[in-house]
Coordinates of C-alpha atoms in Angstrom, one line a residue:
M21 CA 0.1 0.0 -0.3
V22 CA 1.4 3.6 -1.2
L23 CA 0.4 6.4 1.3
N24 CA 0.6 9.7 0.8
L25 CA 3.8 10.9 2.1
E26 CA 5.4 14.2 1.9
Y27 CA 7.2 12.8 -1.5
G28 CA 4.7 10.0 -2.4
C29 CA 7.2 7.7 -1.4
S30 CA 5.9 3.9 -0.3
V31 CA 6.1 2.9 3.7
Q32 CA 8.8 0.5 2.8
T33 CA 10.6 3.1 0.9
I34 CA 10.5 5.4 3.0
M35 CA 11.8 3.3 5.9
I36 CA 14.8 2.4 4.4
L37 CA 15.3 5.9 3.0
I38 CA 15.0 6.8 7.4
F39 CA 16.9 4.4 8.4
N40 CA 19.6 4.7 6.4
V41 CA 20.6 7.5 8.2
V42 CA 21.8 5.4 11.9
C43 CA 25.3 5.7 12.5
L44 CA 27.3 3.0 13.2
S45 CA 29.3 1.8 15.9
D46 CA 31.8 -1.7 16.8
F47 CA 31.1 -3.6 19.6
M48 CA 34.3 -5.2 21.6
V49 CA 33.7 -8.2 23.8
G50 CA 37.1 -8.7 25.7
Y51 CA 38.4 -12.8 26.5
V52 CA 36.5 -14.6 28.6
N53 CA 36.7 -17.8 31.8
R54 CA 34.3 -20.1 31.3
Y55 CA 32.2 -22.2 33.1
S56 CA 29.4 -24.2 31.1
Q57 CA 27.0 -26.8 32.9
S58 CA 24.9 -29.5 31.5
K59 CA 21.0 -29.3 31.6
D60 CA 18.1 -31.3 30.0
M61 CA 17.3 -31.2 26.1
G62 CA 20.1 -28.5 26.2
C63 CA 24.0 -28.1 27.0
L64 CA 24.2 -24.4 29.0
V65 CA 26.9 -22.5 29.0
S66 CA 27.6 -19.2 30.6
T67 CA 30.2 -17.4 30.3
A68 CA 31.8 -14.3 33.0
K69 CA 33.9 -11.7 31.1
A70 CA 37.0 -11.3 32.3
P71 CA 37.6 -7.8 34.6
G72 CA 38.7 -5.1 32.7
N73 CA 37.8 -5.9 29.3
N74 CA 34.1 -4.0 29.1
R75 CA 32.5 -4.1 25.6
S76 CA 32.5 -0.5 25.0
R77 CA 29.2 0.5 24.9
P78 CA 27.6 4.1 24.4
E79 CA 27.3 6.9 27.0
K80 CA 24.7 7.8 25.1
L81 CA 21.7 7.1 23.7
G82 CA 20.5 10.3 22.0
N83 CA 16.4 11.5 22.5
V84 CA 13.6 8.1 23.1
F85 CA 10.6 9.0 22.7
V86 CA 11.0 4.7 22.6
Y87 CA 13.3 2.9 25.2
V88 CA 14.4 0.2 23.7
P89 CA 16.4 -2.1 25.8
G90 CA 19.8 -3.4 25.6
R91 CA 20.0 -5.3 22.4
R92 CA 21.2 -9.2 22.3
I93 CA 24.5 -9.7 19.9
P94 CA 24.5 -12.9 18.1
R95 CA 27.8 -14.6 18.2
Q96 CA 29.2 -16.9 16.0
V97 CA 28.8 -20.7 15.7
D98 CA 29.8 -23.5 13.7
F99 CA 27.7 -25.6 11.8
S100 CA 29.5 -27.6 9.9
Q101 CA 31.0 -29.7 12.7
P102 CA 28.2 -30.9 14.2
L103 CA 25.4 -30.8 11.1
S104 CA 28.0 -32.3 8.4
S105 CA 27.4 -35.9 9.2
C106 CA 23.5 -35.3 8.8
L107 CA 22.2 -32.9 6.7
P108 CA 23.5 -31.5 3.0
R109 CA 26.4 -29.5 2.6
K110 CA 24.2 -26.8 0.7
I111 CA 21.7 -26.5 3.9
V112 CA 24.8 -26.1 6.7
E113 CA 26.6 -23.6 4.3
R114 CA 23.4 -21.5 4.0
L115 CA 22.6 -21.9 7.5
S116 CA 26.6 -20.3 8.1
D117 CA 25.8 -17.2 5.3
L118 CA 22.2 -16.3 6.6
R119 CA 23.9 -16.3 10.5
S120 CA 26.9 -14.7 9.3
R121 CA 25.8 -11.9 7.6
I122 CA 23.5 -10.5 10.9
V123 CA 26.1 -11.6 12.9
V124 CA 28.4 -8.9 10.8
M125 CA 25.4 -6.5 10.9
A126 CA 23.9 -6.7 14.4
S127 CA 28.1 -5.8 15.6
Q128 CA 28.2 -3.4 13.5
E129 CA 24.5 -1.1 14.6
A130 CA 24.3 1.1 16.9
P131 CA 22.8 0.0 19.7
L132 CA 19.2 0.3 18.9
I133 CA 18.5 3.1 20.3
A134 CA 22.3 5.5 20.0
I135 CA 22.4 8.4 18.9
I136 CA 20.7 9.1 15.3
R137 CA 23.5 11.7 13.3
R138 CA 20.2 12.8 10.5
K139 CA 23.4 13.9 8.2
S140 CA 25.4 11.3 8.6
A141 CA 24.8 8.3 6.5
T142 CA 26.7 4.6 6.5
Q143 CA 30.0 5.6 4.6
D144 CA 31.4 1.9 3.9
G145 CA 27.9 0.0 3.0
G146 CA 27.4 -0.8 6.3
S147 CA 23.6 -2.2 7.1
T148 CA 21.0 0.1 8.0
L149 CA 18.0 -1.5 10.8
A150 CA 15.8 -2.3 7.6
D151 CA 18.8 -4.3 6.4
L152 CA 19.4 -5.7 9.4
Q153 CA 15.5 -7.0 10.2
Q154 CA 15.4 -8.2 6.7
A155 CA 18.0 -11.0 7.9
L156 CA 16.6 -11.9 10.4
E157 CA 13.0 -12.7 8.4
D158 CA 15.3 -14.2 5.5
Y159 CA 16.9 -16.9 8.1
L160 CA 14.0 -17.6 10.2
P161 CA 12.2 -20.3 7.6
V162 CA 16.2 -21.9 7.6
L163 CA 16.0 -22.1 11.3
L164 CA 13.2 -23.8 11.5
G165 CA 14.3 -26.2 9.7
L166 CA 16.7 -27.9 12.9
V167 CA 12.9 -28.0 14.7
K168 CA 10.9 -29.2 12.4
D169 CA 8.7 -31.8 13.8
G170 CA 10.8 -32.6 17.4
S171 CA 13.9 -33.1 15.1
Q172 CA 16.5 -34.3 17.2
L173 CA 18.9 -31.9 15.1
Q174 CA 17.8 -28.8 17.5
H175 CA 20.2 -29.9 20.0
K176 CA 22.8 -30.0 17.8
V177 CA 24.4 -26.9 17.4
Q178 CA 25.6 -24.3 20.5
F179 CA 24.4 -20.9 19.7
D180 CA 25.6 -17.8 21.9
W181 CA 24.9 -14.8 22.5
I182 CA 25.6 -11.6 24.6
N183 CA 23.3 -9.8 26.3
Q184 CA 23.6 -6.5 26.7
E185 CA 21.5 -6.3 29.9
D186 CA 23.7 -8.7 31.8
E187 CA 27.2 -7.7 30.2
T188 CA 29.1 -9.7 33.0
M189 CA 27.1 -13.0 31.1
K190 CA 26.7 -14.3 28.2
T191 CA 24.5 -17.4 27.1
A192 CA 25.7 -20.1 25.1
I193 CA 22.9 -23.0 24.7
S194 CA 22.6 -26.4 22.6
N195 CA 18.9 -25.9 21.9
A196 CA 17.8 -24.2 18.2
W197 CA 14.7 -23.4 19.8
Y198 CA 16.7 -20.6 22.0
E199 CA 18.0 -19.9 18.6
V200 CA 14.1 -18.1 17.3
L201 CA 13.8 -17.0 20.2
S202 CA 17.1 -15.1 20.0
V203 CA 15.8 -13.9 16.9
F204 CA 12.0 -13.0 18.0
H205 CA 13.4 -10.7 20.7
L206 CA 15.9 -10.0 18.6
M207 CA 13.2 -8.3 15.5
A208 CA 11.4 -7.0 17.8
M209 CA 13.3 -5.0 19.3
V210 CA 15.0 -3.4 15.8
L211 CA 11.2 -2.7 15.3
L212 CA 10.9 -1.2 18.0
S213 CA 13.8 1.2 17.2
M214 CA 12.3 2.2 14.1
A215 CA 9.4 3.6 15.9
N216 CA 11.5 6.1 18.4
F217 CA 13.7 6.9 14.9
M218 CA 10.3 8.1 13.2
L219 CA 8.4 9.8 16.3
L220 CA 11.5 11.8 17.0
P221 CA 9.7 15.3 16.2
R222 CA 11.3 17.7 12.9
T223 CA 11.2 20.7 12.2
S224 CA 8.7 21.9 9.8
I225 CA 10.5 24.0 6.9
D226 CA 7.1 26.5 7.6
G227 CA 9.3 27.2 10.9
Y228 CA 6.5 25.8 13.1
P229 CA 7.4 24.0 16.5
P230 CA 9.1 20.5 15.8
T231 CA 5.9 17.6 15.5
V232 CA 6.0 14.7 14.1
C233 CA 3.6 13.7 11.0
D234 CA 0.0 11.8 10.4
E235 CA 1.2 9.6 8.1
N236 CA 4.6 8.1 11.0
K237 CA 2.1 8.1 13.4
R238 CA 0.5 5.8 11.8
V239 CA 3.2 3.6 10.6
S240 CA 4.6 2.8 14.1
I241 CA 0.8 2.3 15.3
D242 CA 1.1 -0.6 12.9
I243 CA 5.2 -1.1 14.0
F244 CA 3.8 -1.3 17.4
L245 CA 0.8 -4.1 17.2
K246 CA 4.0 -5.9 15.2
V247 CA 6.1 -6.1 18.0
A248 CA 3.2 -7.0 20.4
G249 CA 2.6 -9.3 18.1
Y250 CA 6.3 -11.1 17.9
L251 CA 6.6 -11.0 21.5
D252 CA 3.2 -12.2 22.7
F253 CA 3.6 -15.5 20.3
A254 CA 7.3 -15.9 22.0
V255 CA 5.7 -16.0 25.2
Q256 CA 2.7 -18.3 24.2
Q257 CA 4.3 -20.3 21.7
L258 CA 8.1 -20.0 22.5
L259 CA 9.1 -20.7 25.5
P260 CA 6.9 -23.6 26.2
Q261 CA 9.3 -25.1 24.3
F262 CA 11.7 -25.2 26.8
P263 CA 12.2 -27.8 29.7
T264 CA 11.4 -25.9 32.7
E265 CA 15.5 -26.3 34.4
L266 CA 16.3 -24.7 30.9
R267 CA 14.2 -22.1 30.7
A268 CA 14.8 -21.4 33.8
Q269 CA 18.2 -20.5 32.9
L270 CA 17.2 -18.5 30.3
P271 CA 19.1 -14.6 30.3
V272 CA 16.6 -12.4 32.0
D273 CA 15.8 -10.4 28.7
L274 CA 14.6 -13.2 27.7
S275 CA 12.1 -14.1 30.5
E276 CA 8.8 -14.2 30.4
G277 CA 7.8 -11.1 32.3
V278 CA 10.2 -9.0 30.5
L279 CA 9.0 -10.0 27.0
K280 CA 5.1 -9.2 28.5
A281 CA 7.2 -6.1 29.6
L282 CA 7.6 -5.1 26.7
C283 CA 4.2 -6.6 24.8
L284 CA 2.5 -4.1 27.2
Q285 CA 4.8 -1.4 26.4
A286 CA 4.2 -1.2 22.5
L287 CA 0.4 -1.9 22.9
G288 CA 0.5 1.4 25.5
Q289 CA 2.6 3.6 23.5
A290 CA 0.0 2.8 20.4
A291 CA -2.3 3.5 22.8
E292 CA -1.4 7.3 23.6
I293 CA -0.3 7.9 20.0
Q294 CA -3.9 7.3 19.5
L295 CA -4.7 9.0 22.3
G296 CA -2.6 12.3 20.2
M297 CA -4.3 12.0 17.6
A298 CA -7.8 11.7 19.4
I299 CA -6.6 15.4 20.7
D300 CA -5.8 16.3 17.3
S301 CA -9.2 15.5 15.9
T302 CA -12.9 17.7 16.8
K303 CA -14.8 14.8 16.1
A304 CA -13.3 12.6 19.0
T305 CA -15.6 13.1 22.1
L306 CA -13.8 13.7 25.9
A307 CA -15.4 10.1 26.5
V308 CA -13.0 8.2 23.3
K309 CA -10.2 10.5 24.9
R310 CA -10.8 9.4 28.6
R311 CA -11.0 5.7 27.7
L312 CA -7.8 5.8 25.6
A313 CA -5.9 7.0 28.2
C314 CA -7.5 4.8 31.2
E315 CA -6.5 2.3 28.5
M316 CA -3.2 3.8 29.1
V317 CA -2.8 3.0 32.8
K318 CA -3.7 -0.7 32.3
Y319 CA -0.9 -1.3 29.5
W320 CA 1.3 0.8 32.1
Q321 CA 0.2 -0.6 35.2
Q322 CA 1.0 -4.7 34.2
A323 CA 3.5 -3.9 32.2
Q324 CA 5.1 -2.7 35.4
D325 CA 3.9 -5.5 37.7
N326 CA 5.4 -8.1 34.5
L327 CA 8.9 -6.4 36.0
T328 CA 8.6 -6.2 40.0
N329 CA 9.8 -9.2 40.3
L330 CA 12.9 -9.6 38.2
P331 CA 16.6 -8.4 39.3
I332 CA 17.4 -5.8 36.5
T333 CA 19.7 -3.4 38.4
N334 CA 21.7 -2.5 36.4
G335 CA 22.3 0.1 33.8
W336 CA 19.4 -0.8 31.0
G337 CA 17.5 -2.7 33.4
E338 CA 17.1 0.2 35.8
K339 CA 16.6 2.7 32.8
H340 CA 13.7 -0.1 31.3
H341 CA 12.1 0.3 35.6
L342 CA 11.8 4.1 35.4
F343 CA 10.8 5.1 31.6
I344 CA 7.3 2.1 32.2
K345 CA 7.0 4.3 35.9
W346 CA 7.4 7.6 34.0
K347 CA 5.0 6.7 31.3
R348 CA 2.5 5.3 34.3
L349 CA 3.0 8.4 36.1
E350 CA 1.8 10.4 32.2
A351 CA -1.1 8.3 31.6
K352 CA -2.0 8.5 35.0
A353 CA -2.2 12.4 34.8
A354 CA -4.2 12.2 31.1
A355 CA -6.9 9.6 32.8
Y356 CA -7.7 12.0 35.7
Y357 CA -7.2 15.2 33.5
F358 CA -10.4 14.1 31.1
H359 CA -12.0 12.2 33.6
S360 CA -12.1 16.1 35.2
L361 CA -13.4 17.4 32.4
I362 CA -16.4 15.1 32.0
L363 CA -17.4 14.7 35.6
D364 CA -17.3 18.9 35.4
E365 CA -19.6 18.8 32.6
V366 CA -22.4 17.0 35.2
N367 CA -24.0 20.2 37.1
T368 CA -24.1 19.3 41.1
E369 CA -22.1 19.7 44.2
K370 CA -20.4 16.7 43.9
S371 CA -19.2 15.9 40.6
H372 CA -18.1 19.0 41.1
G373 CA -16.4 18.6 43.6
L374 CA -14.7 15.3 42.2
A375 CA -14.0 16.8 39.3
A376 CA -12.1 19.4 40.9
A377 CA -10.2 16.5 43.0
A378 CA -9.9 14.5 39.7
L379 CA -7.6 17.7 38.5
Q380 CA -5.5 18.1 41.3
A381 CA -4.4 13.9 41.0
A382 CA -4.0 14.9 37.2
S383 CA -1.7 18.0 38.3
D384 CA 0.4 16.0 40.9
Y385 CA 0.8 12.9 38.4
L386 CA 2.1 15.5 36.2
K387 CA 4.7 16.8 38.3
E388 CA 5.9 13.7 39.3
S389 CA 6.5 12.1 36.3
K390 CA 9.0 14.9 35.1
K391 CA 10.6 14.2 38.0
V392 CA 11.0 10.3 37.0
V393 CA 12.1 11.3 33.2
E394 CA 14.8 13.8 34.5
A395 CA 15.8 10.4 36.4
F396 CA 15.2 8.0 33.0
H397 CA 17.4 10.4 31.3
A398 CA 20.5 10.9 33.5
C399 CA 19.9 6.9 34.5
P400 CA 23.1 5.2 32.1
P401 CA 23.6 4.8 29.5
S402 CA 22.1 8.8 29.7
S403 CA 19.2 9.9 27.1
S404 CA 17.9 13.0 26.6
N405 CA 14.2 14.4 26.1
P406 CA 12.7 15.1 22.2
P407 CA 10.3 18.3 22.2
L408 CA 7.0 17.9 23.0
W409 CA 4.3 17.2 21.0
G410 CA 1.2 15.3 20.9
T411 CA -0.6 13.8 24.3
M412 CA 2.3 15.4 26.4
K413 CA 2.8 18.6 24.8
Y414 CA -1.2 18.9 25.2
L415 CA -1.3 17.7 28.4
S416 CA 2.3 20.5 29.7
E417 CA -0.1 23.1 28.9
K418 CA -3.7 22.2 29.9
I419 CA -3.3 21.5 33.2
P420 CA -1.6 23.3 35.0
K421 CA -3.9 26.0 33.0
D422 CA -6.9 24.4 34.4
A423 CA -5.4 23.2 37.7
S424 CA -4.5 27.1 38.2
S425 CA -8.5 28.4 37.1
K426 CA -9.8 25.9 39.5
V427 CA -8.2 27.4 42.9
Q428 CA -9.7 30.7 41.9
I429 CA -13.1 29.3 42.0
N430 CA -13.9 29.7 45.9
H431 CA -16.8 26.9 45.9
V432 CA -15.1 24.6 43.8
T433 CA -12.1 25.1 46.2
Q434 CA -14.4 24.2 49.1
L435 CA -15.5 21.3 47.4
Y436 CA -12.4 20.2 46.9
D437 CA -11.0 20.6 50.7
R438 CA -14.4 19.2 51.6
I439 CA -14.1 15.7 49.6
G440 CA -10.5 15.2 50.8
E441 CA -7.4 14.7 48.7
T442 CA -8.5 11.2 47.6
A443 CA -8.5 11.6 43.9
P444 CA -12.0 9.3 42.1
T445 CA -11.5 6.0 41.1
L446 CA -10.5 5.8 37.2
P447 CA -13.3 4.2 34.9
D448 CA -12.3 0.1 34.0
F449 CA -12.4 -0.1 30.6
A450 CA -11.5 -3.4 28.2
L451 CA -8.4 -3.3 26.5
A452 CA -9.1 -3.0 22.9
L453 CA -5.3 -2.7 21.8
K454 CA -4.3 -6.2 21.2
P455 CA -0.8 -8.3 19.9
D456 CA -1.2 -8.6 15.6
D457 CA -1.9 -12.3 15.4
Y458 CA 1.5 -14.7 14.3
Q459 CA 2.2 -17.3 12.8
L460 CA 5.7 -18.9 12.3
P461 CA 6.7 -18.9 8.3
P462 CA 6.7 -22.6 6.5
V463 CA 10.2 -24.1 6.9
D464 CA 12.2 -22.8 4.0
G465 CA 12.4 -25.3 0.8
S466 CA 15.4 -26.4 1.5
W467 CA 14.4 -28.9 3.9
N468 CA 12.6 -31.1 1.6
E469 CA 12.6 -34.1 2.8
D470 CA 13.4 -36.0 -1.1
E471 CA 16.3 -33.8 -1.1
I472 CA 18.2 -34.3 2.5
N473 CA 17.1 -38.2 1.9
G474 CA 18.5 -38.3 -1.3
E475 CA 21.8 -35.8 -1.4
K476 CA 24.5 -37.1 0.4
P477 CA 26.6 -34.5 2.8

């Protein structure tokens, strides 16, 4: 489908052009000391890095609208040694070539929310996020041959990934489902990074304040729902493929709690974009805006609940906690603000008092969110806030103005004092946004049984 973007290009073309400006950064991995342990249905190797050999990591992430936790980086593996005796050479070579392409791209790409230099594209033909996403999609159907119909081939190759969320460890597991799960996670992180770039406001050539075009908003909603679909599928279909003991040994960023939190984060950010579009629309009612804001509160609260008991205390993990807390507070500010407007429409003494309490709650949550956003951007790796636009630009202007007007009305102030500082309960709405349905692609045709049985390695 071709959208009427500024230059009339297709969405795919626009995305490729956008992500060609993402700069490259090298990752360095120090020498390691190994210790290993065997697990049922897969061998797990956790490796501690030698002291003083930390990988190069960004000190700053630039502007952040969508937070993308630390990326997991694949390491090279040898397919030929474990598979050459049981598979045709062309399949082994194809697996090796496709994965090597991903390793090179992932190691060259800057961290997924790294500083974006808009005037600087890759000068050496290096990979872009769009290229990396395509490489992962190309690799997946071939990789699925290793797990087809419960094949024992799934245990023959040890897959090795470095985990940015726990930089003291890397994890290697002899189970192809681990590789599939890691590929899904990386595909989701790449798309979140694309959404972050698309939702950073640009200055208009007409001199208007920085903003985000409507087409980018619509495309980003589709991206968020697709990300949620990947992550929901990972939780519902991929994690159950692991034996209980091995599942418990997965890196924290592949744990059920983190995957669910990221899924809910994607839905929450999609709802935020919808709310911003409703605010800009003359046709959207207060009821619609309140419902969207209340749904945002539920998405962010559930995301926070899924992270509560997880040991994510390093830089990337702490930043993720703060991001979700920040967005939850903003969502509450929005929900209470629109709730106050609706309550104020009812011409009764009690309703006016509840409206004043709701507005005060909105003001309090907005102030608290500003404190948390400062903590988020200060938490390493440091980041910065893009210019306000959309929902938060509107609320940052309206809530203080309306709150100031309310306290000047004596009878409303007295009513507010009478009901106390407890804000009225927000309405409870069913969540409308759902993850996109996802189905695994068919196993690549190179795994045709007749060809495998008829061709000697």
